[in-house]
Amino acid sequence: MAPKILCVAEKPAIAKAVSQHLGGGTVNVRNVTGNLYVKNYEFNFSFGPPWGNCPVIMTSVIGHLNGLDFAPQYRGWQSCRPGQLFDAAVLETVDSEKKAIADNITKQARFARALFIWTDCDREGEHIGAEVRKAAQDGNSRLEVKRAKFSNTERAHVIRAALNPINLDDRQVNAVAGRIELDLRLGAAFTRFQTLSLRTMGGDLVDRVISYGSCQFPTLGFVVDRYFRVKNFVPEKFWTIKVVHHRQDIDVTFLWRRHRLFDRMAVVVFFERCLHTRNARVSKLQKRPTSNWRPLPLTTVELQKLGSRFLRMDSQRVMKVAEDLYTKGWISYPRTETDQFDKGIDLKALIEKQAQDRNWGPYAHGLLDGAFRHPRGGRNNDQAHPPIHPVNYVNPTSLGDEERRVYEFVVRRFLACCSEDAKGEKTTIEIDYGDEVFHAEGLIVLERNYLDVYVYAKWESSQQLPEFTLGEVFEPTEATIVDGETGPPGYITEPELIALMDANGIGTDATMAEHIAKIKERDYVMTRPHSGGGRGGQGGTRGGRSGGAMLEFIPTTLGTALIEGYDNIGLHTSLGKPFLRKEMELKMKEICAGTRSRNEFVQETLEQYREAFVRSQQQVEVLKAACRKYCFGAQG
C-alpha cells in the first residue's frame, strides 16, 4: 500500500469542501465508526515535492479533541478548599464524546507518511491542530507534520494552500494551552468560592451555581457601570441662545459657539448684549469640498457591532451565520483583526463574481468599468487572514433569511470598500452678534458614490443655505433664550459593549460574542430592545433575545450584587474591571512573539489572582452584604 497523506480539518463541512476541490470530483466517502458526522474522504492529489502524487485521506475533528480537568480527587465540590485549585493537579485527556474521532485519526496515521492540518488559522485553530498532531503521532511517531494556511474554501485558494504548507506554530499552541489552564483554575476556584459562600444566605441562591470567568466578569462590569451611571444620573438645567434669520423663504438657525451654559444669569447678560448691538455681521463665509469616507475593510469586531445594529441579530448569532457562510464557501474566514487588503489579492475578480446579482450587480459593473478604487487600509493586520469579504457569488434567494442578511451585508461592505468616497460641498457661515459668535452650516451631497451600494450609511444634504456676503450686516429675525435639561445616558447596547471589550482587551475578536452570551445564560443580565434613553427600571428579557431590535443590557440583581460586592472588597484591581484580563491577553501575545514562556504566563497570572482570591475570602461578608442589599432587598 502506497504511503498516504492524512489531512484533518476542524469541521466536517471543511473536510468535505477541501476534499471535493483536491479530489477533482473523484472522491470515495467512508463512514467513521462511532460518529455520524465525521467522514473519511479518499482521493489522489499531486502535492508537489517532496510528496508528489499520492493517495490522500481527508477527515476532520469537531472542534477541540481534548479537555482539561482536575485530577479525580479534586473534581467534587466538597473535595477540597476552593483555594487549593490554584495548584491542584490537572489532566489533559480526549473528551469521551470525541474518542471515536481521535481513534480514527490514530488509525489513519498508521498508514500515512505526513499529516496536513486544515484547522482554522487562528490561535484556537493552532491548538486544535496540536491536539490532532498528538492523536496522529499516537499511531505513527514518524509522521511529518504540516499545516495548510487558508482563509476561505474557494477552489484555487484551497489548492494553493495544499501546495504551500507551513509548520504548526507552537508558540500559539502554548498561548492557548496556558489560557485554557488559567480559565479552568480561576473559573473553578472562584465559582466554588462564590457558590458555596453565598448558598448559605438561602433564597434563590441555595440551588444555583454562581459562575465566574475572567472575561465574563469584566464584561458584566461594563453593563453594571453603565446601569449605575443611568440610575445615579442627576439632570442639570442649562440655557443657550438661539438666533434665527429668515431669508429667501428659508429660516436659518445660527448656533451659539458656547453651546450652552448652566448659569442662567450669565446667559441673560450675553443675550442682552446681543440685543443691545441689534445687528449681526457676517464674519466668516466659507464653501469647501468635503468627503464622507468609504468604510474600512471588514473585521470580526465590526461585523459583530454592525450586525447587531443593522441586521437585527445579536453578535453570537451573527458569528454563527457568518461561520456557516464561510463553511459553505461563500465568504472568507470571519474571524480576523485585519482591516487592510494585501496588494496581491485580485479584488476585481471578486467584484466580477458579484456583477450577476440583480440588486448590486449594476453597481459592481460600474466599479469594473472604471469606478474601482483600491480600499483604504486600516492599522490592523493579524498576519493570518484578510478582511472579511465574499469569495463566491450565491443568489441571495437561495439562502435562509439570516444567511441572506449577513451575506448581503458582507458583499455591500466589500463593494463599498472598493468605491470612491462620497463627495459634497459644505458651507459655513459665522456671524458676530454682540460679543458672541454664532454659526450655521449647510451640506450639499454632490456624488453619492459608495453610498449607493452601502445602504447602511446615511449622509444626506441639509437644507441649502440662502446667499450671504462676507461683511454684510443684518438684523436677525429672531433671538431667544432657550432652556433645557441634560439627559441620562442610555443603557449599554451590544455594539457599545463589544467596543468596550475590544478597547480593553476582554477576549478576542473570536470570543467576545461568547462572553456576552455567557452573562446572559448565567442570568447576570437582562436584555430588551434599545429604547434610546436611560431610566426605565430593570424590566427586560432574562438571558435571551428580544425581537429584531438592537438590544440594550441591564444587570439583574445578582449581577449588580456581584460587581458591587467585589468593588467594595477593596481589591488592588477589582474582578469587575478589565485590567487583569487585559494583562492576560497582552502576555498571550508575548508568548506568540516568543518573548514569554507558557509557564511564566501561568504562574504570574495565578499569583495575581491568588491575591484577589485570598482577599475575597477574608472579606466575604462584604460580598454577602451586597447580595442582601440587591437580591434580598428586592424581595422584601
PDB file of N, CA, C and O in Angstrom, residues 346-392:
ATOM      1  N   ASP A 346      -6.666  39.709  -5.892  1.00  0.00           N
ATOM      2  CA  ASP A 346      -7.320  40.211  -7.110  1.00  0.00           C
ATOM      3  C   ASP A 346      -8.739  40.649  -6.759  1.00  0.00           C
ATOM      4  O   ASP A 346      -9.704  39.884  -6.868  1.00  0.00           O
ATOM      5  N   LEU A 347      -8.877  41.885  -6.340  1.00  0.00           N
ATOM      6  CA  LEU A 347     -10.172  42.388  -5.891  1.00  0.00           C
ATOM      7  C   LEU A 347     -11.161  42.510  -7.041  1.00  0.00           C
ATOM      8  O   LEU A 347     -12.365  42.283  -6.861  1.00  0.00           O
ATOM      9  N   LYS A 348     -10.671  42.839  -8.221  1.00  0.00           N
ATOM     10  CA  LYS A 348     -11.579  42.988  -9.358  1.00  0.00           C
ATOM     11  C   LYS A 348     -12.205  41.649  -9.744  1.00  0.00           C
ATOM     12  O   LYS A 348     -13.372  41.604 -10.173  1.00  0.00           O
ATOM     13  N   ALA A 349     -11.455  40.575  -9.580  1.00  0.00           N
ATOM     14  CA  ALA A 349     -12.018  39.250  -9.869  1.00  0.00           C
ATOM     15  C   ALA A 349     -13.152  38.930  -8.903  1.00  0.00           C
ATOM     16  O   ALA A 349     -14.152  38.300  -9.281  1.00  0.00           O
ATOM     17  N   LEU A 350     -13.006  39.355  -7.640  1.00  0.00           N
ATOM     18  CA  LEU A 350     -14.062  39.136  -6.651  1.00  0.00           C
ATOM     19  C   LEU A 350     -15.284  40.002  -6.972  1.00  0.00           C
ATOM     20  O   LEU A 350     -16.430  39.564  -6.809  1.00  0.00           O
ATOM     21  N   ILE A 351     -15.041  41.221  -7.434  1.00  0.00           N
ATOM     22  CA  ILE A 351     -16.151  42.109  -7.811  1.00  0.00           C
ATOM     23  C   ILE A 351     -16.899  41.525  -9.008  1.00  0.00           C
ATOM     24  O   ILE A 351     -18.137  41.559  -9.067  1.00  0.00           O
ATOM     25  N   GLU A 352     -16.145  40.969  -9.956  1.00  0.00           N
ATOM     26  CA  GLU A 352     -16.759  40.425 -11.161  1.00  0.00           C
ATOM     27  C   GLU A 352     -17.752  39.313 -10.831  1.00  0.00           C
ATOM     28  O   GLU A 352     -18.787  39.166 -11.492  1.00  0.00           O
ATOM     29  N   LYS A 353     -17.469  38.546  -9.784  1.00  0.00           N
ATOM     30  CA  LYS A 353     -18.387  37.468  -9.403  1.00  0.00           C
ATOM     31  C   LYS A 353     -19.727  38.021  -8.925  1.00  0.00           C
ATOM     32  O   LYS A 353     -20.748  37.328  -8.997  1.00  0.00           O
ATOM     33  N   GLN A 354     -19.721  39.263  -8.421  1.00  0.00           N
ATOM     34  CA  GLN A 354     -20.951  39.855  -7.893  1.00  0.00           C
ATOM     35  C   GLN A 354     -21.751  40.601  -8.963  1.00  0.00           C
ATOM     36  O   GLN A 354     -22.856  41.055  -8.705  1.00  0.00           O
ATOM     37  N   ALA A 355     -21.181  40.729 -10.171  1.00  0.00           N
ATOM     38  CA  ALA A 355     -21.821  41.527 -11.222  1.00  0.00           C
ATOM     39  C   ALA A 355     -23.124  40.912 -11.724  1.00  0.00           C
ATOM     40  O   ALA A 355     -23.928  41.586 -12.362  1.00  0.00           O
ATOM     41  N   GLN A 356     -23.344  39.628 -11.441  1.00  0.00           N
ATOM     42  CA  GLN A 356     -24.549  38.961 -11.925  1.00  0.00           C
ATOM     43  C   GLN A 356     -25.759  39.190 -11.019  1.00  0.00           C
ATOM     44  O   GLN A 356     -26.877  38.818 -11.374  1.00  0.00           O
ATOM     45  N   ASP A 357     -25.559  39.797  -9.852  1.00  0.00           N
ATOM     46  CA  ASP A 357     -26.681  39.956  -8.926  1.00  0.00           C
ATOM     47  C   ASP A 357     -27.656  41.019  -9.425  1.00  0.00           C
ATOM     48  O   ASP A 357     -27.260  42.041  -9.990  1.00  0.00           O
ATOM     49  N   ARG A 358     -28.928  40.775  -9.170  1.00  0.00           N
ATOM     50  CA  ARG A 358     -29.973  41.682  -9.618  1.00  0.00           C
ATOM     51  C   ARG A 358     -29.947  43.014  -8.881  1.00  0.00           C
ATOM     52  O   ARG A 358     -30.263  44.057  -9.448  1.00  0.00           O
ATOM     53  N   ASN A 359     -29.542  43.001  -7.594  1.00  0.00           N
ATOM     54  CA  ASN A 359     -29.598  44.212  -6.784  1.00  0.00           C
ATOM     55  C   ASN A 359     -28.313  45.034  -6.856  1.00  0.00           C
ATOM     56  O   ASN A 359     -28.344  46.226  -7.132  1.00  0.00           O
ATOM     57  N   TRP A 360     -27.182  44.407  -6.566  1.00  0.00           N
ATOM     58  CA  TRP A 360     -25.925  45.158  -6.548  1.00  0.00           C
ATOM     59  C   TRP A 360     -25.052  44.880  -7.773  1.00  0.00           C
ATOM     60  O   TRP A 360     -23.970  45.430  -7.901  1.00  0.00           O
ATOM     61  N   GLY A 361     -25.538  44.031  -8.689  1.00  0.00           N
ATOM     62  CA  GLY A 361     -24.777  43.739  -9.902  1.00  0.00           C
ATOM     63  C   GLY A 361     -24.456  44.969 -10.744  1.00  0.00           C
ATOM     64  O   GLY A 361     -23.304  45.160 -11.171  1.00  0.00           O
ATOM     65  N   PRO A 362     -25.443  45.850 -11.016  1.00  0.00           N
ATOM     66  CA  PRO A 362     -25.136  47.057 -11.802  1.00  0.00           C
ATOM     67  C   PRO A 362     -24.058  47.921 -11.157  1.00  0.00           C
ATOM     68  O   PRO A 362     -23.220  48.501 -11.857  1.00  0.00           O
ATOM     69  N   TYR A 363     -24.061  47.996  -9.824  1.00  0.00           N
ATOM     70  CA  TYR A 363     -23.027  48.785  -9.143  1.00  0.00           C
ATOM     71  C   TYR A 363     -21.661  48.139  -9.331  1.00  0.00           C
ATOM     72  O   TYR A 363     -20.656  48.834  -9.581  1.00  0.00           O
ATOM     73  N   ALA A 364     -21.615  46.788  -9.224  1.00  0.00           N
ATOM     74  CA  ALA A 364     -20.351  46.077  -9.438  1.00  0.00           C
ATOM     75  C   ALA A 364     -19.832  46.313 -10.851  1.00  0.00           C
ATOM     76  O   ALA A 364     -18.622  46.503 -11.063  1.00  0.00           O
ATOM     77  N   HIS A 365     -20.745  46.315 -11.834  1.00  0.00           N
ATOM     78  CA  HIS A 365     -20.347  46.609 -13.216  1.00  0.00           C
ATOM     79  C   HIS A 365     -19.711  47.995 -13.302  1.00  0.00           C
ATOM     80  O   HIS A 365     -18.715  48.201 -14.013  1.00  0.00           O
ATOM     81  N   GLY A 366     -20.288  48.949 -12.587  1.00  0.00           N
ATOM     82  CA  GLY A 366     -19.747  50.302 -12.593  1.00  0.00           C
ATOM     83  C   GLY A 366     -18.325  50.355 -12.055  1.00  0.00           C
ATOM     84  O   GLY A 366     -17.468  51.081 -12.578  1.00  0.00           O
ATOM     85  N   LEU A 367     -18.056  49.587 -11.021  1.00  0.00           N
ATOM     86  CA  LEU A 367     -16.692  49.530 -10.479  1.00  0.00           C
ATOM     87  C   LEU A 367     -15.728  48.974 -11.520  1.00  0.00           C
ATOM     88  O   LEU A 367     -14.611  49.481 -11.690  1.00  0.00           O
ATOM     89  N   LEU A 368     -16.162  47.910 -12.212  1.00  0.00           N
ATOM     90  CA  LEU A 368     -15.300  47.283 -13.216  1.00  0.00           C
ATOM     91  C   LEU A 368     -15.089  48.188 -14.429  1.00  0.00           C
ATOM     92  O   LEU A 368     -14.081  48.061 -15.139  1.00  0.00           O
ATOM     93  N   ASP A 369     -16.035  49.094 -14.653  1.00  0.00           N
ATOM     94  CA  ASP A 369     -15.949  49.984 -15.816  1.00  0.00           C
ATOM     95  C   ASP A 369     -15.154  51.257 -15.539  1.00  0.00           C
ATOM     96  O   ASP A 369     -15.175  52.186 -16.343  1.00  0.00           O
ATOM     97  N   GLY A 370     -14.490  51.314 -14.398  1.00  0.00           N
ATOM     98  CA  GLY A 370     -13.624  52.457 -14.148  1.00  0.00           C
ATOM     99  C   GLY A 370     -13.781  53.140 -12.812  1.00  0.00           C
ATOM    100  O   GLY A 370     -12.962  53.983 -12.435  1.00  0.00           O
ATOM    101  N   ALA A 371     -14.832  52.782 -12.059  1.00  0.00           N
ATOM    102  CA  ALA A 371     -15.058  53.449 -10.768  1.00  0.00           C
ATOM    103  C   ALA A 371     -14.289  52.787  -9.624  1.00  0.00           C
ATOM    104  O   ALA A 371     -14.315  53.285  -8.491  1.00  0.00           O
ATOM    105  N   PHE A 372     -13.608  51.671  -9.892  1.00  0.00           N
ATOM    106  CA  PHE A 372     -12.891  50.937  -8.837  1.00  0.00           C
ATOM    107  C   PHE A 372     -11.788  51.793  -8.222  1.00  0.00           C
ATOM    108  O   PHE A 372     -11.048  52.483  -8.918  1.00  0.00           O
ATOM    109  N   ARG A 373     -11.705  51.740  -6.892  1.00  0.00           N
ATOM    110  CA  ARG A 373     -10.605  52.339  -6.151  1.00  0.00           C
ATOM    111  C   ARG A 373     -10.085  51.302  -5.161  1.00  0.00           C
ATOM    112  O   ARG A 373     -10.868  50.573  -4.556  1.00  0.00           O
ATOM    113  N   HIS A 374      -8.774  51.247  -5.002  1.00  0.00           N
ATOM    114  CA  HIS A 374      -8.246  50.268  -4.039  1.00  0.00           C
ATOM    115  C   HIS A 374      -8.692  50.667  -2.633  1.00  0.00           C
ATOM    116  O   HIS A 374      -8.685  51.855  -2.278  1.00  0.00           O
ATOM    117  N   PRO A 375      -9.129  49.702  -1.819  1.00  0.00           N
ATOM    118  CA  PRO A 375      -9.664  50.017  -0.490  1.00  0.00           C
ATOM    119  C   PRO A 375      -8.672  50.772   0.393  1.00  0.00           C
ATOM    120  O   PRO A 375      -7.455  50.613   0.267  1.00  0.00           O
ATOM    121  N   ARG A 376      -9.219  51.589   1.257  1.00  0.00           N
ATOM    122  CA  ARG A 376      -8.412  52.208   2.311  1.00  0.00           C
ATOM    123  C   ARG A 376      -7.807  51.122   3.190  1.00  0.00           C
ATOM    124  O   ARG A 376      -8.380  50.046   3.345  1.00  0.00           O
ATOM    125  N   GLY A 377      -6.680  51.420   3.781  1.00  0.00           N
ATOM    126  CA  GLY A 377      -6.058  50.471   4.703  1.00  0.00           C
ATOM    127  C   GLY A 377      -6.155  50.955   6.132  1.00  0.00           C
ATOM    128  O   GLY A 377      -5.867  52.120   6.417  1.00  0.00           O
ATOM    129  N   GLY A 378      -6.576  50.074   7.029  1.00  0.00           N
ATOM    130  CA  GLY A 378      -6.598  50.410   8.443  1.00  0.00           C
ATOM    131  C   GLY A 378      -5.237  50.162   9.075  1.00  0.00           C
ATOM    132  O   GLY A 378      -4.226  50.006   8.394  1.00  0.00           O
ATOM    133  N   ARG A 379      -5.213  50.067  10.388  1.00  0.00           N
ATOM    134  CA  ARG A 379      -3.951  49.917  11.119  1.00  0.00           C
ATOM    135  C   ARG A 379      -3.699  48.490  11.587  1.00  0.00           C
ATOM    136  O   ARG A 379      -2.665  48.209  12.190  1.00  0.00           O
ATOM    137  N   ASN A 380      -4.632  47.591  11.323  1.00  0.00           N
ATOM    138  CA  ASN A 380      -4.539  46.254  11.918  1.00  0.00           C
ATOM    139  C   ASN A 380      -4.299  45.187  10.855  1.00  0.00           C
ATOM    140  O   ASN A 380      -4.948  45.174   9.804  1.00  0.00           O
ATOM    141  N   ASN A 381      -3.365  44.282  11.167  1.00  0.00           N
ATOM    142  CA  ASN A 381      -3.105  43.139  10.298  1.00  0.00           C
ATOM    143  C   ASN A 381      -2.649  41.994  11.181  1.00  0.00           C
ATOM    144  O   ASN A 381      -1.560  42.034  11.764  1.00  0.00           O
ATOM    145  N   ASP A 382      -3.506  40.971  11.311  1.00  0.00           N
ATOM    146  CA  ASP A 382      -3.156  39.844  12.179  1.00  0.00           C
ATOM    147  C   ASP A 382      -2.216  38.844  11.510  1.00  0.00           C
ATOM    148  O   ASP A 382      -1.861  37.823  12.105  1.00  0.00           O
ATOM    149  N   GLN A 383      -1.816  39.130  10.272  1.00  0.00           N
ATOM    150  CA  GLN A 383      -0.877  38.287   9.523  1.00  0.00           C
ATOM    151  C   GLN A 383      -1.392  36.871   9.316  1.00  0.00           C
ATOM    152  O   GLN A 383      -0.624  35.966   9.008  1.00  0.00           O
ATOM    153  N   ALA A 384      -2.686  36.673   9.488  1.00  0.00           N
ATOM    154  CA  ALA A 384      -3.257  35.335   9.326  1.00  0.00           C
ATOM    155  C   ALA A 384      -4.369  35.316   8.291  1.00  0.00           C
ATOM    156  O   ALA A 384      -4.431  34.405   7.467  1.00  0.00           O
ATOM    157  N   HIS A 385      -5.247  36.316   8.327  1.00  0.00           N
ATOM    158  CA  HIS A 385      -6.412  36.321   7.452  1.00  0.00           C
ATOM    159  C   HIS A 385      -6.649  37.702   6.865  1.00  0.00           C
ATOM    160  O   HIS A 385      -6.385  38.705   7.528  1.00  0.00           O
ATOM    161  N   PRO A 386      -7.190  37.761   5.655  1.00  0.00           N
ATOM    162  CA  PRO A 386      -7.576  39.047   5.083  1.00  0.00           C
ATOM    163  C   PRO A 386      -8.865  39.530   5.745  1.00  0.00           C
ATOM    164  O   PRO A 386      -9.496  38.803   6.523  1.00  0.00           O
ATOM    165  N   PRO A 387      -9.295  40.752   5.431  1.00  0.00           N
ATOM    166  CA  PRO A 387     -10.606  41.204   5.920  1.00  0.00           C
ATOM    167  C   PRO A 387     -11.715  40.286   5.403  1.00  0.00           C
ATOM    168  O   PRO A 387     -11.547  39.574   4.411  1.00  0.00           O
ATOM    169  N   ILE A 388     -12.846  40.326   6.069  1.00  0.00           N
ATOM    170  CA  ILE A 388     -13.989  39.503   5.658  1.00  0.00           C
ATOM    171  C   ILE A 388     -14.521  40.024   4.331  1.00  0.00           C
ATOM    172  O   ILE A 388     -14.793  41.221   4.194  1.00  0.00           O
ATOM    173  N   HIS A 389     -14.685  39.118   3.359  1.00  0.00           N
ATOM    174  CA  HIS A 389     -15.157  39.532   2.038  1.00  0.00           C
ATOM    175  C   HIS A 389     -15.816  38.345   1.345  1.00  0.00           C
ATOM    176  O   HIS A 389     -15.591  37.192   1.719  1.00  0.00           O
ATOM    177  N   PRO A 390     -16.632  38.596   0.334  1.00  0.00           N
ATOM    178  CA  PRO A 390     -17.238  37.486  -0.407  1.00  0.00           C
ATOM    179  C   PRO A 390     -16.189  36.822  -1.301  1.00  0.00           C
ATOM    180  O   PRO A 390     -15.372  37.515  -1.920  1.00  0.00           O
ATOM    181  N   VAL A 391     -16.190  35.494  -1.356  1.00  0.00           N
ATOM    182  CA  VAL A 391     -15.248  34.793  -2.237  1.00  0.00           C
ATOM    183  C   VAL A 391     -15.962  34.149  -3.419  1.00  0.00           C
ATOM    184  O   VAL A 391     -15.343  33.839  -4.428  1.00  0.00           O
ATOM    185  N   ASN A 392     -17.268  33.938  -3.300  1.00  0.00           N
ATOM    186  CA  ASN A 392     -18.067  33.393  -4.397  1.00  0.00           C
ATOM    187  C   ASN A 392     -19.445  34.038  -4.372  1.00  0.00           C
ATOM    188  O   ASN A 392     -19.889  34.535  -3.333  1.00  0.00           O
TER     189      ASN A 392
END
